[in-house]
Amino acid sequence: MTSSENPLAGLGRNAGAAVLVLSSLAGGDKHGYALVKDVEGFSGVHLPPGTLYQVLARLVSRGLIVALEADSRRRPYRLTAQGATVLADYITAQQRILKTGQARLKRSWTLA
Amino acid sequence: MDTRVRSKLDGTRRAVRLLRWYPIAWREQYGDEFVDHLEQEFVDRPVDLGRTVNVVYKGFAARIADVGLSNGDGLAKGRTRAAVGTSFVLTALMAMLALNFWSVAMGLWGGRRYHPAPDTVVTGVLSVAIGFLLVILIAMVVTVAVCVLRQIMRGRARPLVVPSLFALGAGGLLLYDVRWLPRMLVQYAHGTEPLRPNPTLSQPLRVIDELARITWMLTQRWVTPWSQNASNTPAVQTVVNYLVPLAVLILGISIALLVRRIELPHFGERLGRATVALQGALAASFFVAYALWFVVGGPSGDTPFWMGPQAGGAYLAILALFAVLIGRLGILARRVRA
């Protein structure tokens, strides 16, 4: 898959943070601070504010998430169908890598 | 005042201060929610140097994207106009140096008895590149001026007033500085210059040589104002010469601001992208040709750096930087589809 086909590939160093944001939004709409807390809860990663908003802007521009109407100053974001597909593809690819790695470790190394 | 209220106000002030690192367009889109987000972060962790560094760094990155030099922040709206404006500023500044370098190269080329083909090819590329860059700059100024006038006549002049005034001021100073140029060109054309009788079109080398000489006289005062003989130059003219690079910068920024604010026809965005891409290609061609000319032996034992090798090297490095930045703008502009 080329970078033009895979929107996450074009995010460069922010691809990891983008996956965290997409995974968080897969559980429902959230505004910036709620996103940070949720990501921190399920991954232990704290997304700094500058990085978070850079990723949000890029995901919006790629049509993977949409910004909803702001509630006072807090604007929630929602995962789009395209974003869900991209996240699902990414997770499938990662699972394949995970299974391969685990199987090879089991065969070659006496770990776990 | 309640301690909690005071702490909240303090947090808002800090957040607004951090928000200033971002460009206006970004602040308009994300400012409110970003400030709200930071306020909540301040409650969790009042002091966090890493967070401040992150915001400053990302704000700077957003500013770079805002002027079209990167495509990273996701704000596609207005990206083409930003790229057109920035490329105008960079090309205008580069043109001062490039014209001077061209005049040196052509002066040395024209002064030779024999002209090896590689030397002629690269000096030809230099001439075509700088010629087209100047035509593009002039065409952009004229287009922007026409659009501004049309918008003023439609009664929508308000956002254009300040940059227009700055552009007029800087443009006026530049015209004042080159006021002797038309007279000198006429003198050369009609042979009234006592020391150098008129070159005709049947003597193309003489024409090129004269043109290079006039260009050198014009531009060397801009790029090396400190090297002038002050006793021969009137004080007012010296001040004007010193101000020319600043005037070019102000004119460039004013035009860049106007490009962002004027109403353009539908094809304007596409034309803008093509213009930036062309400027990038021309700037890169100029630098590559100049470097080739220099390496292949263009100076022929003479030095093209009239101000000394160190300052000359620095100017060459600046020229390379401009060429790289304009080239990058051109590449990014070709990628923009929004």
Coordinates of C-alpha atoms in Angstrom, one line a residue:
Chain A
M1 CA 0.0 0.0 0.0
T2 CA 1.5 3.4 -1.0
S3 CA 1.3 6.6 1.1
S4 CA -1.3 8.0 -1.2
E5 CA -3.5 4.9 -0.5
N6 CA -2.8 4.7 3.2
P7 CA -3.5 8.0 4.9
L8 CA -1.7 7.0 8.0
A9 CA 1.6 6.5 6.1
G10 CA 1.6 10.2 5.2
L11 CA 1.5 11.3 8.8
G12 CA 5.2 10.4 9.3
R13 CA 6.3 10.7 12.9
N14 CA 2.7 11.4 14.0
A15 CA 1.3 8.1 12.7
G16 CA 1.6 6.5 16.2
A17 CA -0.3 9.4 17.8
A18 CA -2.8 9.3 15.0
V19 CA -3.6 5.6 15.7
L20 CA -4.1 6.4 19.4
V21 CA -6.5 9.2 18.6
L22 CA -8.4 7.1 16.1
S23 CA -8.6 4.2 18.6
S24 CA -9.9 6.6 21.2
L25 CA -12.6 8.1 18.9
A26 CA -13.6 4.6 17.9
G27 CA -15.1 4.4 21.4
G28 CA -17.2 7.6 20.9
D29 CA -17.0 11.3 20.2
K30 CA -14.5 13.2 22.4
H31 CA -13.0 16.7 22.8
G32 CA -9.3 17.3 23.1
Y33 CA -8.8 16.9 26.8
A34 CA -11.1 13.9 27.1
L35 CA -9.1 12.3 24.2
V36 CA -5.8 12.8 26.1
K37 CA -7.3 11.3 29.3
D38 CA -8.7 8.3 27.4
V39 CA -5.5 7.7 25.5
E40 CA -3.5 7.9 28.7
G41 CA -5.9 5.4 30.3
F42 CA -5.7 2.7 27.7
S43 CA -2.1 3.1 26.4
G44 CA -0.2 5.0 29.2
V45 CA 0.9 7.6 26.6
H46 CA 0.4 11.2 27.4
L47 CA -0.2 13.2 24.2
P48 CA 1.2 16.8 24.6
P49 CA -1.3 19.5 23.5
G50 CA 0.8 20.7 20.5
T51 CA 1.1 17.1 19.1
L52 CA -2.6 16.4 19.8
Y53 CA -3.8 19.4 17.8
Q54 CA -1.4 18.8 15.0
V55 CA -2.6 15.2 14.7
L56 CA -6.3 16.3 14.9
A57 CA -5.7 18.9 12.1
R58 CA -4.1 16.3 9.9
L59 CA -6.8 13.7 10.5
V60 CA -9.5 16.2 9.8
S61 CA -7.8 17.3 6.6
R62 CA -7.6 13.6 5.5
G63 CA -11.2 13.0 6.3
L64 CA -10.5 10.4 8.9
I65 CA -12.3 12.4 11.6
V66 CA -14.7 15.3 11.6
A67 CA -15.0 18.3 14.0
L68 CA -18.5 18.6 15.4
E69 CA -20.3 21.7 16.6
A70 CA -18.4 23.2 19.6
D71 CA -20.0 23.0 23.0
S72 CA -19.0 26.3 24.5
R73 CA -15.2 26.2 23.9
R74 CA -14.9 22.4 23.7
R75 CA -15.2 20.9 20.2
P76 CA -15.8 17.2 20.0
Y77 CA -14.4 15.1 17.2
R78 CA -15.9 12.0 15.6
L79 CA -14.5 9.1 13.7
T80 CA -15.7 8.9 10.1
A81 CA -16.4 5.7 8.1
Q82 CA -13.1 6.2 6.2
G83 CA -11.3 6.7 9.5
A84 CA -12.8 3.5 10.9
T85 CA -11.7 1.6 7.8
V86 CA -8.2 2.9 8.0
L87 CA -8.0 2.0 11.7
A88 CA -9.4 -1.5 11.0
D89 CA -6.8 -2.0 8.2
Y90 CA -4.0 -0.8 10.4
I91 CA -5.1 -3.1 13.3
T92 CA -5.4 -6.1 11.0
A93 CA -1.9 -5.5 9.7
Q94 CA -0.5 -5.1 13.2
Q95 CA -2.2 -8.3 14.3
R96 CA -0.6 -10.2 11.4
I97 CA 2.8 -8.8 12.5
L98 CA 2.0 -9.7 16.1
K99 CA 1.0 -13.3 15.3
T100 CA 4.0 -13.8 13.1
G101 CA 6.4 -12.4 15.7
Q102 CA 4.8 -14.5 18.5
A103 CA 4.9 -17.7 16.4
R104 CA 8.6 -17.2 15.5
L105 CA 9.5 -16.3 19.1
K106 CA 7.8 -19.5 20.3
R107 CA 9.6 -21.6 17.7
S108 CA 13.1 -20.2 18.1
W109 CA 13.2 -18.9 21.7
T110 CA 11.9 -20.4 24.9
L111 CA 10.2 -17.2 26.0
A112 CA 6.8 -17.2 27.9
Chain B
M1 CA -10.3 37.6 44.8
D2 CA -11.0 33.8 45.4
T3 CA -7.8 31.7 45.0
R4 CA -9.5 29.4 42.5
V5 CA -10.8 32.2 40.4
R6 CA -7.3 33.8 40.4
S7 CA -5.7 30.5 39.5
K8 CA -8.1 30.0 36.6
L9 CA -7.4 33.6 35.3
D10 CA -3.7 32.9 35.5
G11 CA -4.2 29.7 33.6
T12 CA -6.1 31.5 30.9
R13 CA -3.4 34.1 30.6
R14 CA -0.7 31.4 30.2
A15 CA -2.7 29.5 27.7
V16 CA -3.4 32.6 25.6
R17 CA 0.3 33.4 25.7
L18 CA 1.2 30.0 24.4
L19 CA -1.4 30.2 21.7
R20 CA 0.4 33.2 20.3
W21 CA 3.1 30.8 18.9
Y22 CA 0.6 29.7 16.4
P23 CA -0.3 31.6 13.2
I24 CA -3.6 33.6 12.9
A25 CA -5.4 31.1 10.6
W26 CA -4.6 28.3 13.1
R27 CA -5.7 30.3 16.1
E28 CA -9.0 31.2 14.3
Q29 CA -9.7 27.5 13.8
Y30 CA -8.4 25.9 17.0
G31 CA -7.8 28.8 19.4
D32 CA -10.8 28.5 21.7
E33 CA -10.6 24.7 22.2
F34 CA -6.8 24.8 22.5
V35 CA -6.9 27.4 25.3
D36 CA -9.6 25.4 27.1
H37 CA -7.5 22.3 26.7
L38 CA -4.4 24.0 28.1
E39 CA -6.4 25.4 31.1
Q40 CA -7.4 21.9 32.0
E41 CA -3.8 20.6 31.6
F42 CA -2.6 23.4 33.9
V43 CA -4.9 22.1 36.6
D44 CA -3.5 18.6 36.3
R45 CA 0.2 19.7 36.0
P46 CA 0.8 23.3 36.7
V47 CA 4.4 23.2 35.6
D48 CA 5.6 21.1 32.7
L49 CA 8.6 22.3 30.7
G50 CA 8.1 19.5 28.1
R51 CA 4.6 20.7 27.4
T52 CA 5.8 24.3 26.8
V53 CA 8.5 23.1 24.5
N54 CA 6.0 20.9 22.6
V55 CA 3.6 23.8 22.1
V56 CA 6.3 26.2 21.0
Y57 CA 7.8 23.7 18.6
K58 CA 4.4 22.7 17.1
G59 CA 3.4 26.4 16.9
F60 CA 6.6 27.2 15.0
A61 CA 5.9 24.2 12.7
A62 CA 2.4 25.6 12.1
R63 CA 3.9 28.9 11.2
I64 CA 6.2 27.3 8.7
A65 CA 3.2 25.5 7.2
D66 CA 1.2 28.8 7.2
V67 CA 3.7 30.4 4.8
G68 CA 3.6 27.4 2.5
L69 CA 7.0 25.9 3.4
S70 CA 5.6 22.7 4.7
N71 CA 2.4 20.8 4.2
G72 CA 2.1 19.4 7.6
D73 CA -0.5 21.2 9.6
G74 CA -3.5 20.1 7.7
L75 CA -4.9 23.7 7.1
A76 CA -5.2 23.3 3.3
K77 CA -7.4 26.4 3.0
G78 CA -5.3 29.3 1.6
R79 CA -2.2 27.1 1.2
T80 CA -1.8 28.1 -2.4
R81 CA -2.0 31.8 -1.6
A82 CA 0.5 31.4 1.2
A83 CA 2.9 29.6 -1.1
V84 CA 2.5 32.3 -3.8
G85 CA 3.1 35.1 -1.3
T86 CA 6.1 33.5 0.3
S87 CA 7.6 32.6 -3.1
F88 CA 7.2 36.3 -4.1
V89 CA 9.1 37.4 -1.0
L90 CA 11.9 34.9 -1.5
T91 CA 12.2 35.5 -5.2
A92 CA 12.3 39.3 -4.8
L93 CA 15.1 38.9 -2.3
M94 CA 16.9 36.3 -4.4
A95 CA 16.6 38.5 -7.5
M96 CA 18.8 41.2 -5.9
L97 CA 21.6 38.7 -5.5
A98 CA 20.9 36.8 -8.6
L99 CA 21.0 39.9 -10.8
N100 CA 24.3 40.9 -9.3
F101 CA 25.7 37.4 -9.8
W102 CA 24.4 37.4 -13.4
S103 CA 26.0 40.7 -14.2
V104 CA 29.3 39.5 -12.9
A105 CA 29.0 36.2 -15.0
M106 CA 27.9 38.0 -18.1
G107 CA 30.5 40.8 -17.7
L108 CA 33.3 38.1 -17.6
W109 CA 31.7 36.1 -20.4
G110 CA 31.3 39.2 -22.7
G111 CA 34.8 40.4 -22.0
R112 CA 36.3 37.2 -23.4
R113 CA 37.6 36.8 -27.0
Y114 CA 36.5 33.1 -27.2
H115 CA 33.4 31.6 -25.7
P116 CA 33.5 27.9 -25.0
A117 CA 30.2 26.1 -25.6
P118 CA 29.7 25.0 -21.9
D119 CA 30.3 28.5 -20.7
T120 CA 27.9 29.9 -23.2
V121 CA 25.2 27.4 -22.3
V122 CA 25.4 28.0 -18.5
T123 CA 25.4 31.8 -18.9
G124 CA 22.5 31.4 -21.3
V125 CA 20.6 29.4 -18.6
L126 CA 21.5 32.1 -16.1
S127 CA 20.1 34.8 -18.4
V128 CA 16.9 32.9 -19.2
A129 CA 16.3 32.0 -15.5
I130 CA 16.8 35.5 -14.1
G131 CA 14.9 37.0 -17.1
F132 CA 11.8 34.9 -16.5
L133 CA 12.0 35.4 -12.7
L134 CA 11.9 39.1 -13.2
V135 CA 9.0 38.9 -15.7
I136 CA 7.1 36.7 -13.1
L137 CA 7.8 39.2 -10.3
I138 CA 6.6 42.1 -12.4
A139 CA 3.6 40.2 -13.6
M140 CA 2.7 39.4 -10.0
V141 CA 2.9 43.0 -8.9
V142 CA 0.8 44.1 -11.8
T143 CA -1.8 41.4 -11.2
V144 CA -2.0 42.2 -7.5
A145 CA -2.2 45.9 -8.2
V146 CA -5.1 45.4 -10.7
C147 CA -7.0 43.1 -8.3
V148 CA -6.5 45.7 -5.5
L149 CA -7.8 48.5 -7.6
R150 CA -10.8 46.4 -8.7
Q151 CA -11.6 45.5 -5.1
I152 CA -11.2 49.2 -4.0
M153 CA -13.7 50.2 -6.7
R154 CA -16.1 47.6 -5.4
G155 CA -15.9 49.2 -2.0
R156 CA -14.1 46.3 -0.3
A157 CA -10.8 48.1 0.3
R158 CA -10.6 47.8 4.1
P159 CA -8.4 44.7 4.5
L160 CA -6.1 46.0 1.7
V161 CA -5.3 49.5 3.0
V162 CA -2.4 48.8 5.3
P163 CA -0.4 46.4 3.1
S164 CA -1.1 48.6 0.0
L165 CA 0.3 51.6 1.8
F166 CA 3.4 49.7 2.8
A167 CA 3.8 48.3 -0.8
L168 CA 3.5 51.9 -2.2
G169 CA 6.1 53.2 0.2
A170 CA 8.6 50.5 -0.4
G171 CA 7.9 50.5 -4.2
G172 CA 8.4 54.3 -4.2
L173 CA 11.7 54.0 -2.5
L174 CA 12.8 51.4 -5.0
L175 CA 11.7 53.6 -8.0
Y176 CA 13.6 56.5 -6.5
D177 CA 16.7 54.4 -6.2
V178 CA 16.6 53.4 -9.9
R179 CA 15.5 56.8 -11.2
W180 CA 18.7 57.2 -13.2
L181 CA 18.3 53.9 -14.9
P182 CA 16.0 54.9 -17.9
R183 CA 18.2 57.9 -18.6
M184 CA 21.3 55.7 -18.6
L185 CA 19.7 53.1 -20.9
V186 CA 18.7 55.9 -23.3
Q187 CA 22.2 57.3 -23.3
Y188 CA 23.7 53.9 -24.1
A189 CA 21.1 53.3 -26.8
H190 CA 21.8 56.7 -28.5
G191 CA 25.5 56.9 -27.9
T192 CA 25.4 60.0 -25.8
E193 CA 27.6 58.4 -23.1
P194 CA 31.0 60.0 -23.8
L195 CA 33.2 57.1 -22.9
R196 CA 31.2 54.3 -24.4
P197 CA 29.6 55.0 -27.8
N198 CA 26.4 53.3 -28.6
P199 CA 26.5 49.5 -29.0
T200 CA 24.1 48.3 -31.7
L201 CA 22.2 45.1 -32.2
S202 CA 24.8 44.1 -34.7
Q203 CA 27.2 43.9 -31.8
P204 CA 25.4 41.6 -29.4
L205 CA 28.4 41.0 -27.2
R206 CA 28.7 44.8 -26.6
V207 CA 25.0 45.0 -25.8
I208 CA 25.2 42.2 -23.3
D209 CA 28.4 43.6 -21.8
E210 CA 26.8 47.1 -21.4
L211 CA 23.6 45.5 -19.9
A212 CA 25.7 43.6 -17.4
R213 CA 27.7 46.7 -16.5
I214 CA 24.5 48.7 -15.9
T215 CA 23.0 45.9 -13.9
W216 CA 26.2 45.5 -11.8
M217 CA 26.3 49.3 -11.1
L218 CA 22.7 49.1 -10.0
T219 CA 22.8 46.0 -7.9
Q220 CA 26.2 46.1 -6.3
R221 CA 25.0 49.2 -4.3
W222 CA 22.2 47.1 -2.9
V223 CA 24.1 43.9 -2.0
T224 CA 27.2 45.6 -0.6
P225 CA 26.2 49.0 0.6
W226 CA 29.1 49.1 3.1
S227 CA 31.7 48.8 0.3
Q228 CA 30.7 52.1 -1.3
N229 CA 33.0 55.1 -1.4
A230 CA 31.0 57.4 0.9
S231 CA 32.8 60.5 -0.3
N232 CA 31.5 60.1 -3.8
T233 CA 27.9 59.2 -2.8
P234 CA 25.5 61.9 -1.5
A235 CA 24.3 61.2 2.0
V236 CA 20.6 60.8 0.9
Q237 CA 21.6 58.3 -1.8
T238 CA 23.7 56.3 0.7
V239 CA 20.7 56.0 3.1
V240 CA 18.5 55.0 0.2
N241 CA 21.0 52.3 -0.9
Y242 CA 21.1 51.0 2.7
L243 CA 17.3 50.8 2.7
V244 CA 16.8 49.0 -0.6
P245 CA 17.1 45.4 0.8
L246 CA 14.7 46.4 3.6
A247 CA 12.3 48.0 1.0
V248 CA 12.4 44.8 -1.1
L249 CA 11.5 42.8 2.0
I250 CA 8.7 45.1 3.0
L251 CA 7.4 45.2 -0.6
G252 CA 7.5 41.4 -0.7
I253 CA 5.7 40.9 2.6
S254 CA 3.1 43.5 1.6
I255 CA 2.4 41.8 -1.7
A256 CA 2.3 38.4 0.1
L257 CA -0.3 39.8 2.5
L258 CA -2.3 41.3 -0.5
V259 CA -2.2 38.0 -2.3
R260 CA -3.9 36.4 0.7
R261 CA -6.6 39.1 0.9
I262 CA -7.5 39.9 -2.7
E263 CA -10.4 38.3 -4.5
L264 CA -9.1 36.0 -7.2
P265 CA -10.9 34.4 -10.1
H266 CA -11.5 30.7 -10.2
F267 CA -8.4 29.9 -12.1
G268 CA -6.3 32.0 -9.8
E269 CA -5.4 29.1 -7.4
R270 CA -4.3 26.9 -10.3
L271 CA -2.4 29.7 -11.9
G272 CA -0.8 30.5 -8.5
R273 CA 0.4 26.9 -8.1
A274 CA 1.8 26.8 -11.6
T275 CA 3.6 30.1 -10.9
V276 CA 5.2 28.9 -7.7
A277 CA 6.3 25.7 -9.4
L278 CA 7.8 27.7 -12.2
Q279 CA 9.6 30.0 -9.8
G280 CA 11.0 27.0 -8.0
A281 CA 12.3 25.5 -11.2
L282 CA 13.8 28.8 -12.4
A283 CA 15.4 29.5 -9.0
A284 CA 16.9 26.0 -8.8
S285 CA 18.1 26.3 -12.5
F286 CA 19.8 29.6 -11.8
F287 CA 21.7 28.3 -8.7
V288 CA 22.7 25.1 -10.5
A289 CA 23.9 27.0 -13.6
Y290 CA 25.8 29.5 -11.5
A291 CA 27.5 26.8 -9.4
L292 CA 28.3 24.9 -12.7
W293 CA 29.7 28.1 -14.3
F294 CA 31.8 28.7 -11.2
V295 CA 33.1 25.1 -11.0
V296 CA 33.6 24.7 -14.8
G297 CA 35.9 27.7 -14.9
G298 CA 33.6 30.7 -15.6
P299 CA 35.8 33.1 -13.6
S300 CA 38.9 32.2 -15.7
G301 CA 41.3 33.2 -13.1
D302 CA 39.4 36.3 -12.1
T303 CA 37.2 36.3 -9.0
P304 CA 33.5 36.6 -9.3
F305 CA 33.4 37.6 -5.7
W306 CA 34.2 41.3 -5.9
M307 CA 33.7 41.7 -2.1
G308 CA 36.2 39.0 -1.2
P309 CA 36.0 35.2 -1.0
Q310 CA 34.4 35.0 2.5
A311 CA 31.6 37.5 1.9
G312 CA 31.2 36.1 -1.7
G313 CA 30.9 32.6 -0.3
A314 CA 28.3 33.8 2.2
Y315 CA 26.3 35.4 -0.6
L316 CA 26.5 32.2 -2.6
A317 CA 25.2 30.3 0.4
I318 CA 22.3 32.7 0.8
L319 CA 21.5 32.4 -2.9
A320 CA 21.5 28.6 -2.5
L321 CA 19.2 28.9 0.5
F322 CA 16.7 31.0 -1.4
A323 CA 16.9 28.6 -4.4
V324 CA 16.2 25.6 -2.1
L325 CA 13.3 27.3 -0.3
I326 CA 11.7 28.5 -3.5
G327 CA 12.2 25.1 -5.0
R328 CA 10.6 23.5 -2.0
L329 CA 7.6 25.9 -2.3
G330 CA 7.3 24.8 -6.0
I331 CA 7.3 21.1 -5.1
L332 CA 4.8 21.6 -2.3
A333 CA 2.6 23.8 -4.5
R334 CA 2.4 21.0 -7.1
R335 CA 1.1 18.6 -4.4
V336 CA -1.7 20.9 -3.1
R337 CA -5.1 19.9 -4.5
A338 CA -7.3 21.7 -2.0

